[in-house]
XYZ file of C-alpha atoms in Angstrom:
462
model
C -18.415 -9.485 -7.125
C -14.965 -7.876 -8.255
C -12.671 -10.552 -9.537
C -10.297 -8.214 -10.979
C -7.776 -5.981 -9.574
C -8.126 -2.912 -7.916
C -4.864 -1.773 -8.049
C -1.606 -3.153 -9.954
C 0.242 -4.045 -6.976
C -2.951 -6.021 -5.496
C -2.562 -8.424 -8.352
C 1.266 -8.971 -7.645
C 0.939 -9.707 -3.984
C -2.108 -12.259 -5.303
C 0.206 -14.140 -7.778
C 3.198 -14.369 -4.830
C 0.848 -15.549 -2.733
C -0.506 -18.027 -5.007
C 3.018 -18.729 -5.543
C 4.041 -18.914 -1.951
C 0.896 -21.631 -1.761
C 1.991 -23.664 -4.767
C 5.724 -23.719 -4.207
C 6.613 -22.453 -0.839
C 8.988 -19.714 -2.063
C 8.538 -16.023 -1.721
C 11.600 -13.902 -1.716
C 13.321 -14.874 -5.131
C 16.670 -14.030 -6.726
C 16.715 -10.790 -8.806
C 18.724 -12.415 -11.501
C 16.658 -15.861 -11.808
C 13.099 -16.461 -13.350
C 11.021 -15.469 -11.715
C 11.737 -11.900 -12.032
C 9.594 -10.456 -9.210
C 10.000 -8.642 -6.139
C 8.372 -9.504 -3.064
C 8.410 -5.997 -1.954
C 7.137 -6.618 1.719
C 8.104 -8.461 4.862
C 6.146 -11.994 5.156
C 3.188 -11.241 7.196
C 0.820 -10.427 5.098
C 1.828 -12.886 2.752
C 1.707 -15.660 5.004
C -1.694 -14.832 5.792
C -3.374 -14.121 2.550
C -1.548 -18.394 1.533
C -3.031 -19.502 4.768
C -6.467 -18.499 3.398
C -5.806 -19.936 0.012
C -4.626 -23.176 1.299
C -8.797 -23.476 3.018
C -9.840 -22.577 -0.164
C -10.433 -18.911 -0.796
C -9.476 -17.189 -4.225
C -6.569 -15.088 -3.455
C -8.026 -12.204 -4.501
C -10.914 -12.737 -1.736
C -7.962 -13.842 0.993
C -6.252 -10.117 0.579
C -9.343 -8.466 0.784
C -10.755 -10.092 3.700
C -7.437 -9.555 5.345
C -7.520 -5.530 4.510
C -11.152 -4.932 5.265
C -11.140 -6.685 8.470
C -8.262 -4.507 9.500
C -10.324 -1.486 8.472
C -12.737 -2.540 10.649
C -10.227 -2.896 13.550
C -8.226 0.711 12.731
C -12.273 2.028 13.245
C -12.211 0.434 16.922
C -9.125 1.497 17.648
C -9.699 5.212 16.608
C -12.424 4.672 19.191
C -10.725 3.340 21.969
C -7.741 6.122 21.233
C -10.057 9.094 21.469
C -11.848 7.150 25.182
C -8.698 7.199 26.463
C -7.410 10.233 25.631
C -10.635 12.203 26.140
C -12.884 10.316 28.152
C -15.619 11.740 25.781
C -18.067 9.939 23.407
C -18.978 12.045 21.527
C -15.226 13.024 20.359
C -15.032 9.223 20.201
C -18.150 8.373 18.026
C -16.939 11.579 15.908
C -13.634 9.880 15.022
C -15.206 6.874 13.709
C -17.697 8.712 11.324
C -14.485 10.778 10.222
C -13.024 7.231 9.493
C -15.518 5.617 8.299
C -15.976 8.455 5.621
C -12.221 9.280 4.603
C -12.348 7.961 0.972
C -8.455 7.092 1.463
C -9.663 4.561 4.015
C -12.219 3.139 2.116
C -10.228 2.827 -0.746
C -7.277 1.316 0.518
C -9.405 -0.933 3.128
C -11.013 -2.700 0.762
C -8.022 -3.799 -1.555
C -5.398 -6.931 -0.743
C -2.528 -5.191 -0.017
C -0.337 -4.720 2.790
C -0.673 -0.963 3.862
C -3.718 -1.160 5.980
C -2.973 -4.847 8.013
C -0.080 -2.987 8.689
C -1.336 0.570 10.047
C -3.762 -1.426 11.905
C -0.493 -3.386 13.983
C 0.955 0.045 14.271
C -2.176 1.840 15.760
C -2.642 -1.292 18.083
C 0.786 -0.818 19.196
C 0.549 3.176 19.628
C -2.996 2.314 21.913
C -1.162 -0.058 23.954
C 1.382 2.745 24.562
C -1.326 4.812 25.138
C -2.621 2.825 28.037
C 0.697 2.925 29.463
C 1.320 6.743 29.459
C -2.253 7.407 30.774
C -3.358 4.567 32.825
C 0.221 3.369 34.195
C -1.077 0.325 32.682
C 2.250 -2.384 31.877
C 1.201 -2.365 28.137
C 4.682 -1.184 27.046
C 5.930 -4.527 26.181
C 2.980 -5.141 24.380
C 3.338 -1.910 22.225
C 6.696 -3.365 21.098
C 5.597 -6.363 20.369
C 2.993 -4.605 17.972
C 5.201 -2.297 16.329
C 7.283 -5.701 15.093
C 4.330 -7.220 13.795
C 3.660 -3.780 12.141
C 7.256 -3.958 10.878
C 7.066 -7.717 9.240
C 3.890 -7.035 7.580
C 5.112 -3.331 6.213
C 8.705 -2.564 6.717
C 8.288 1.211 6.132
C 5.845 1.028 9.676
C 8.618 2.813 11.599
C 6.699 6.045 12.612
C 5.006 4.689 15.614
C 8.056 3.279 17.186
C 10.001 6.180 16.523
C 7.269 8.422 17.921
C 6.846 6.165 20.913
C 10.684 6.539 21.760
C 10.581 9.978 21.655
C 7.463 10.674 23.630
C 9.251 8.363 25.986
C 12.669 9.992 26.353
C 10.898 13.325 27.603
C 9.649 11.270 30.634
C 11.354 8.350 31.315
C 14.922 8.147 29.245
C 16.031 5.415 30.237
C 12.761 3.661 29.149
C 13.299 5.293 25.186
C 16.448 3.656 25.243
C 15.214 -0.061 26.384
C 12.558 0.061 24.231
C 14.233 1.570 21.138
C 17.342 -0.803 21.628
C 15.393 -4.060 22.706
C 13.042 -3.190 19.491
C 15.296 -2.233 17.423
C 17.547 -5.498 18.063
C 15.015 -7.840 17.873
C 13.735 -6.698 14.484
C 17.211 -6.650 12.817
C 17.903 -10.137 14.766
C 14.911 -11.792 13.153
C 15.689 -10.060 9.643
C 19.274 -11.202 9.764
C 17.978 -14.997 10.520
C 15.357 -14.476 7.776
C 17.857 -12.924 5.165
C 20.534 -15.982 5.907
C 17.834 -18.692 6.210
C 16.936 -16.920 2.227
C 20.711 -16.425 1.153
C 20.169 -12.924 1.248
C 17.448 -12.891 -1.012
C 14.868 -11.106 1.665
C 16.908 -7.850 2.106
C 17.559 -7.931 -1.549
C 13.697 -7.992 -2.252
C 12.536 -5.605 1.281
C 15.185 -3.356 0.660
C 17.587 -3.205 -2.383
C 14.771 -3.770 -4.834
C 12.490 -0.917 -3.196
C 15.207 1.977 -3.787
C 12.980 3.144 -6.802
C 14.046 6.495 -8.213
C 12.486 9.420 -7.055
C 9.739 12.091 -8.989
C 8.793 15.175 -7.264
C 6.181 15.306 -9.689
C 4.704 12.071 -8.112
C 5.427 14.143 -4.175
C 3.000 17.254 -5.905
C 0.079 14.772 -6.759
C -0.138 13.212 -3.088
C 0.587 16.750 -1.747
C -2.798 18.379 -3.785
C -4.702 14.766 -3.224
C -3.770 15.325 1.028
C -4.979 18.905 1.219
C -7.933 18.179 -1.347
C -9.413 14.994 0.847
C -7.736 15.896 4.069
C -7.059 19.328 4.300
C -10.045 20.050 6.579
C -8.702 17.871 9.359
C -5.540 19.567 8.834
C -7.107 22.741 9.410
C -9.073 21.478 12.646
C -5.603 19.807 14.301
C -3.667 23.133 13.154
C -6.817 25.119 15.387
C -6.322 23.039 18.691
C -2.725 22.372 18.590
C -1.790 24.832 21.133
C -4.598 23.783 23.307
C -3.519 20.301 22.768
C 0.490 20.858 23.201
C 0.947 20.740 26.994
C -1.787 17.634 27.743
C -1.839 13.970 26.893
C -3.281 14.819 23.991
C -0.352 16.097 22.486
C 1.187 12.322 21.499
C -1.010 11.431 18.637
C 0.135 14.926 17.142
C 4.116 13.167 17.718
C 3.128 10.065 16.288
C 1.583 12.053 13.038
C 4.694 14.559 12.796
C 6.708 11.335 12.545
C 3.983 9.808 9.662
C 4.049 12.979 7.475
C 7.945 12.455 7.625
C 8.009 8.866 6.628
C 5.545 9.929 4.069
C 7.535 12.793 2.621
C 10.457 10.250 2.780
C 8.750 7.525 0.503
C 5.848 9.003 -1.173
C 7.853 10.713 -4.626
C 9.265 7.021 -5.410
C 8.389 6.209 -8.936
C 5.335 3.506 -8.169
C 3.788 5.283 -5.101
C 0.194 5.684 -5.004
C -2.040 7.649 -2.081
C -2.134 4.673 -0.238
C 1.106 6.094 1.130
C -1.028 8.586 3.179
C -3.022 5.959 5.153
C -1.369 6.526 8.332
C -1.183 10.246 8.089
C -4.948 10.094 7.503
C -5.818 7.964 10.410
C -3.632 10.393 12.121
C -5.237 13.160 11.077
C -8.720 11.825 12.140
C -7.119 11.297 15.983
C -5.654 14.895 15.949
C -8.585 16.679 14.838
C -10.901 15.145 17.121
C -8.353 15.823 20.193
C -8.496 19.244 19.171
C -12.173 19.917 18.938
C -12.108 18.182 22.317
C -9.964 20.869 23.737
C -10.977 23.399 22.074
C -14.413 22.552 23.966
C -16.171 22.038 20.590
C -18.482 19.633 21.480
C -20.030 21.162 24.927
C -20.204 24.602 22.874
C -21.882 23.562 19.899
C -24.684 21.726 21.703
C -25.463 24.876 23.971
C -25.968 26.661 20.250
C -22.988 29.366 21.719
C -22.121 31.446 18.771
C -18.413 31.278 19.849
C -15.757 30.939 16.843
C -14.937 27.041 17.916
C -18.447 26.350 16.778
C -18.066 27.066 13.068
C -15.546 24.118 12.811
C -18.704 22.310 11.922
C -18.022 23.716 8.383
C -14.661 22.211 7.807
C -15.719 19.179 9.288
C -19.092 19.078 7.041
C -17.057 19.939 3.947
C -14.654 16.940 4.780
C -17.632 14.575 4.546
C -19.146 15.666 1.307
C -15.412 15.916 -0.454
C -14.721 12.198 0.931
C -18.090 10.945 0.120
C -18.051 12.409 -3.245
C -14.749 10.802 -3.752
C -15.649 7.353 -2.810
C -19.194 7.681 -5.169
C -16.886 8.381 -8.053
C -14.470 5.420 -6.589
C -17.127 3.017 -6.716
C -18.553 4.015 -10.016
C -14.842 3.912 -11.326
C -14.227 0.156 -9.715
C -17.884 -0.760 -11.288
C -16.894 0.181 -14.835
C -13.338 -0.925 -14.790
C -14.419 -4.246 -13.439
C -17.260 -4.503 -16.650
C -13.718 -3.838 -18.740
C -11.617 -5.939 -17.406
C -13.697 -9.292 -17.534
C -14.686 -8.531 -21.285
C -10.273 -8.242 -21.626
C -9.811 -10.986 -19.666
C -12.096 -13.204 -21.660
C -10.248 -11.887 -25.280
C -6.978 -12.362 -24.186
C -7.797 -16.122 -22.505
C -7.445 -18.015 -25.972
C -4.336 -16.552 -26.573
C -2.660 -17.741 -23.263
C -4.381 -21.214 -23.401
C -1.514 -22.847 -25.089
C 0.159 -23.371 -21.357
C 3.540 -21.935 -22.788
C 5.601 -19.479 -21.167
C 3.569 -15.879 -20.303
C 5.313 -12.957 -20.720
C 3.229 -9.469 -19.779
C 3.221 -6.029 -19.100
C -0.832 -6.225 -17.727
C -0.455 -7.697 -13.790
C -4.040 -8.672 -13.808
C -4.138 -10.421 -16.811
C -0.707 -12.175 -15.657
C -2.972 -12.948 -12.057
C -5.806 -13.883 -13.933
C -4.952 -16.232 -16.022
C -1.625 -17.785 -14.639
C -1.470 -16.902 -11.202
C 2.429 -16.876 -11.717
C 4.772 -14.336 -12.582
C 7.504 -14.622 -15.167
C 8.852 -11.157 -14.861
C 7.648 -7.993 -13.303
C 8.018 -5.748 -15.460
C 8.434 -1.907 -13.547
C 10.458 -3.071 -11.035
C 12.654 -5.268 -13.449
C 12.695 -2.496 -16.038
C 14.149 -0.245 -12.814
C 16.693 -2.828 -11.452
C 17.483 -3.876 -14.979
C 18.232 0.016 -15.974
C 20.446 0.560 -12.956
C 22.348 -2.852 -13.956
C 21.205 -4.300 -10.693
C 19.646 -7.160 -12.489
C 21.612 -8.624 -15.559
C 19.315 -7.569 -18.749
C 20.398 -10.139 -21.246
C 18.940 -13.448 -20.086
C 15.591 -11.863 -20.764
C 16.696 -10.402 -24.228
C 18.256 -13.790 -25.268
C 15.069 -15.131 -24.265
C 12.817 -13.333 -26.447
C 14.831 -13.312 -29.470
C 14.783 -17.071 -29.124
C 10.988 -16.927 -28.927
C 10.758 -19.043 -25.494
C 7.759 -17.161 -24.861
C 4.569 -18.404 -26.228
C 2.515 -15.278 -25.636
C 3.534 -11.790 -25.074
C 1.019 -8.883 -23.843
C 2.293 -5.381 -23.487
C 0.454 -2.144 -23.325
C 2.135 -0.997 -26.652
C 2.710 -1.573 -30.535
C 6.320 -1.949 -30.606
C 6.750 -0.965 -33.801
C 5.196 2.693 -33.374
C 8.918 3.861 -32.190
C 7.654 7.545 -31.274
C 5.582 6.023 -28.502
C 6.039 8.006 -25.362
C 4.776 5.994 -22.403
C 4.929 7.200 -18.822
C 7.714 6.252 -16.576
C 5.340 3.970 -14.538
C 3.586 2.578 -17.282
C 4.632 -1.273 -17.455
C 7.139 -2.036 -20.393
C 10.811 -3.377 -20.975
C 14.063 -2.094 -21.476
C 14.101 -0.634 -24.987
C 16.661 -3.715 -26.617
C 14.352 -6.236 -25.253
C 11.075 -4.501 -27.019
C 13.480 -4.508 -30.308
C 14.168 -8.181 -30.047
C 9.942 -8.253 -29.770
C 9.966 -6.200 -32.721
C 12.195 -8.710 -34.839
C 11.073 -12.113 -33.871
C 7.213 -11.874 -32.675
C 4.016 -10.338 -34.943
C 1.290 -8.386 -33.102
C -1.737 -10.807 -33.805
C -4.437 -8.949 -31.998
C -5.384 -5.716 -29.868
C -7.682 -6.497 -26.649
C -9.340 -3.079 -25.774
C -9.386 -2.389 -22.104
C -9.661 -0.209 -19.400
C -5.662 0.620 -19.616
C -4.298 3.244 -22.062
C -5.169 1.208 -25.739
C -5.462 -2.262 -24.272
C -3.180 -4.843 -24.507
C -1.678 -5.669 -27.579
C -1.064 -9.415 -28.077
C 2.382 -11.042 -29.805
C 2.899 -14.394 -30.983
C 6.435 -15.937 -32.315
C 7.064 -14.773 -35.605
C 8.188 -18.431 -36.368
C 4.704 -19.915 -35.425
C 1.383 -19.710 -37.141
C -1.036 -17.405 -35.167
C -3.075 -19.158 -32.919
């Protein structure tokens, strides 16, 4: 039912996949049009493009991939907990906690790379766990899935780091072989792709991803983590001593690596709560392993008055808090969809001339064109750091080469204090818009004061 974005990056990924399906190009030169950064490694884009090629709308294709990955994560939670505990009550509890965790439900229905990447990483950890616990010959598969996870999202490195650490304390030679082989394979493939694309691959996934940090962002992440998953942290902490010397400690090591990656990436400008998905999945696993180690299930079923049975309280709080968050999310998505539909309908006539469209609104860009001339947030960061030359865009604006411009701001209001994450352009570029374009409409929508529509001053408004 939802034809519009659930998140800004979803529209960007959708548009880039449409461009790949149409033009066969994914990673673009930072200093040429289109000024858009394919910020992730290619697997999700390729899968989404394949579904677009068989007739699915881009927004549907991306969400189907994420939802399938979400179901796969639930299945892997079940299998991992059975593998580590042999306790079906524990496994069912893990599935219930995973299915009720609002963060997983939120991002498992968004057409972005995160959920699929975490699915592959969790699959890799499952294969390692089979090797470590049952002695099965699955370590190679663990490496394969780690590589697939990396080429879905390049920051999915917590799992291979955890596997190397765990192997080091058991079989140092195997740890070195695993780490070196995986690193060599990933590096060789990445360099091959980069060479084939004349350096554009690493420019996009590394250089263009080095966003500035904002400690306020990290504070928001921490507050959300403790509000939505603090109960799981409490349970995991309560049982970590019991788990520490057993085979169930491996997921705690993985959790530690995931939290380190989270701490290193979450403060970036442009980050969202999807940066916490991997940590939340592992908190579900670790909380359930802690409950099992504390004999929570037999004590509870016997009606024991042991303090351990009081852990039912944080479990219940987790369910209630996360269902409430999910309820609010669904209501917000429904209301936002209605506002988006009205807004897109209002914007469509202004973009109907077929001329070049410059838009700071991702949703309008994806819905009305399926093509990105300039991706404003990342472009402004790169141009501000002079990684990208801002002059070509400034000259094109001054020459009125864009038939329509959509902005979140009235360029005549010079005192507008926009948040750093609100998409806009550099001051010298907005000054050219003020000089050479006139405001012809303001279309209400879900964000800020709606979208301001500009047309070239030398032409009559449509």
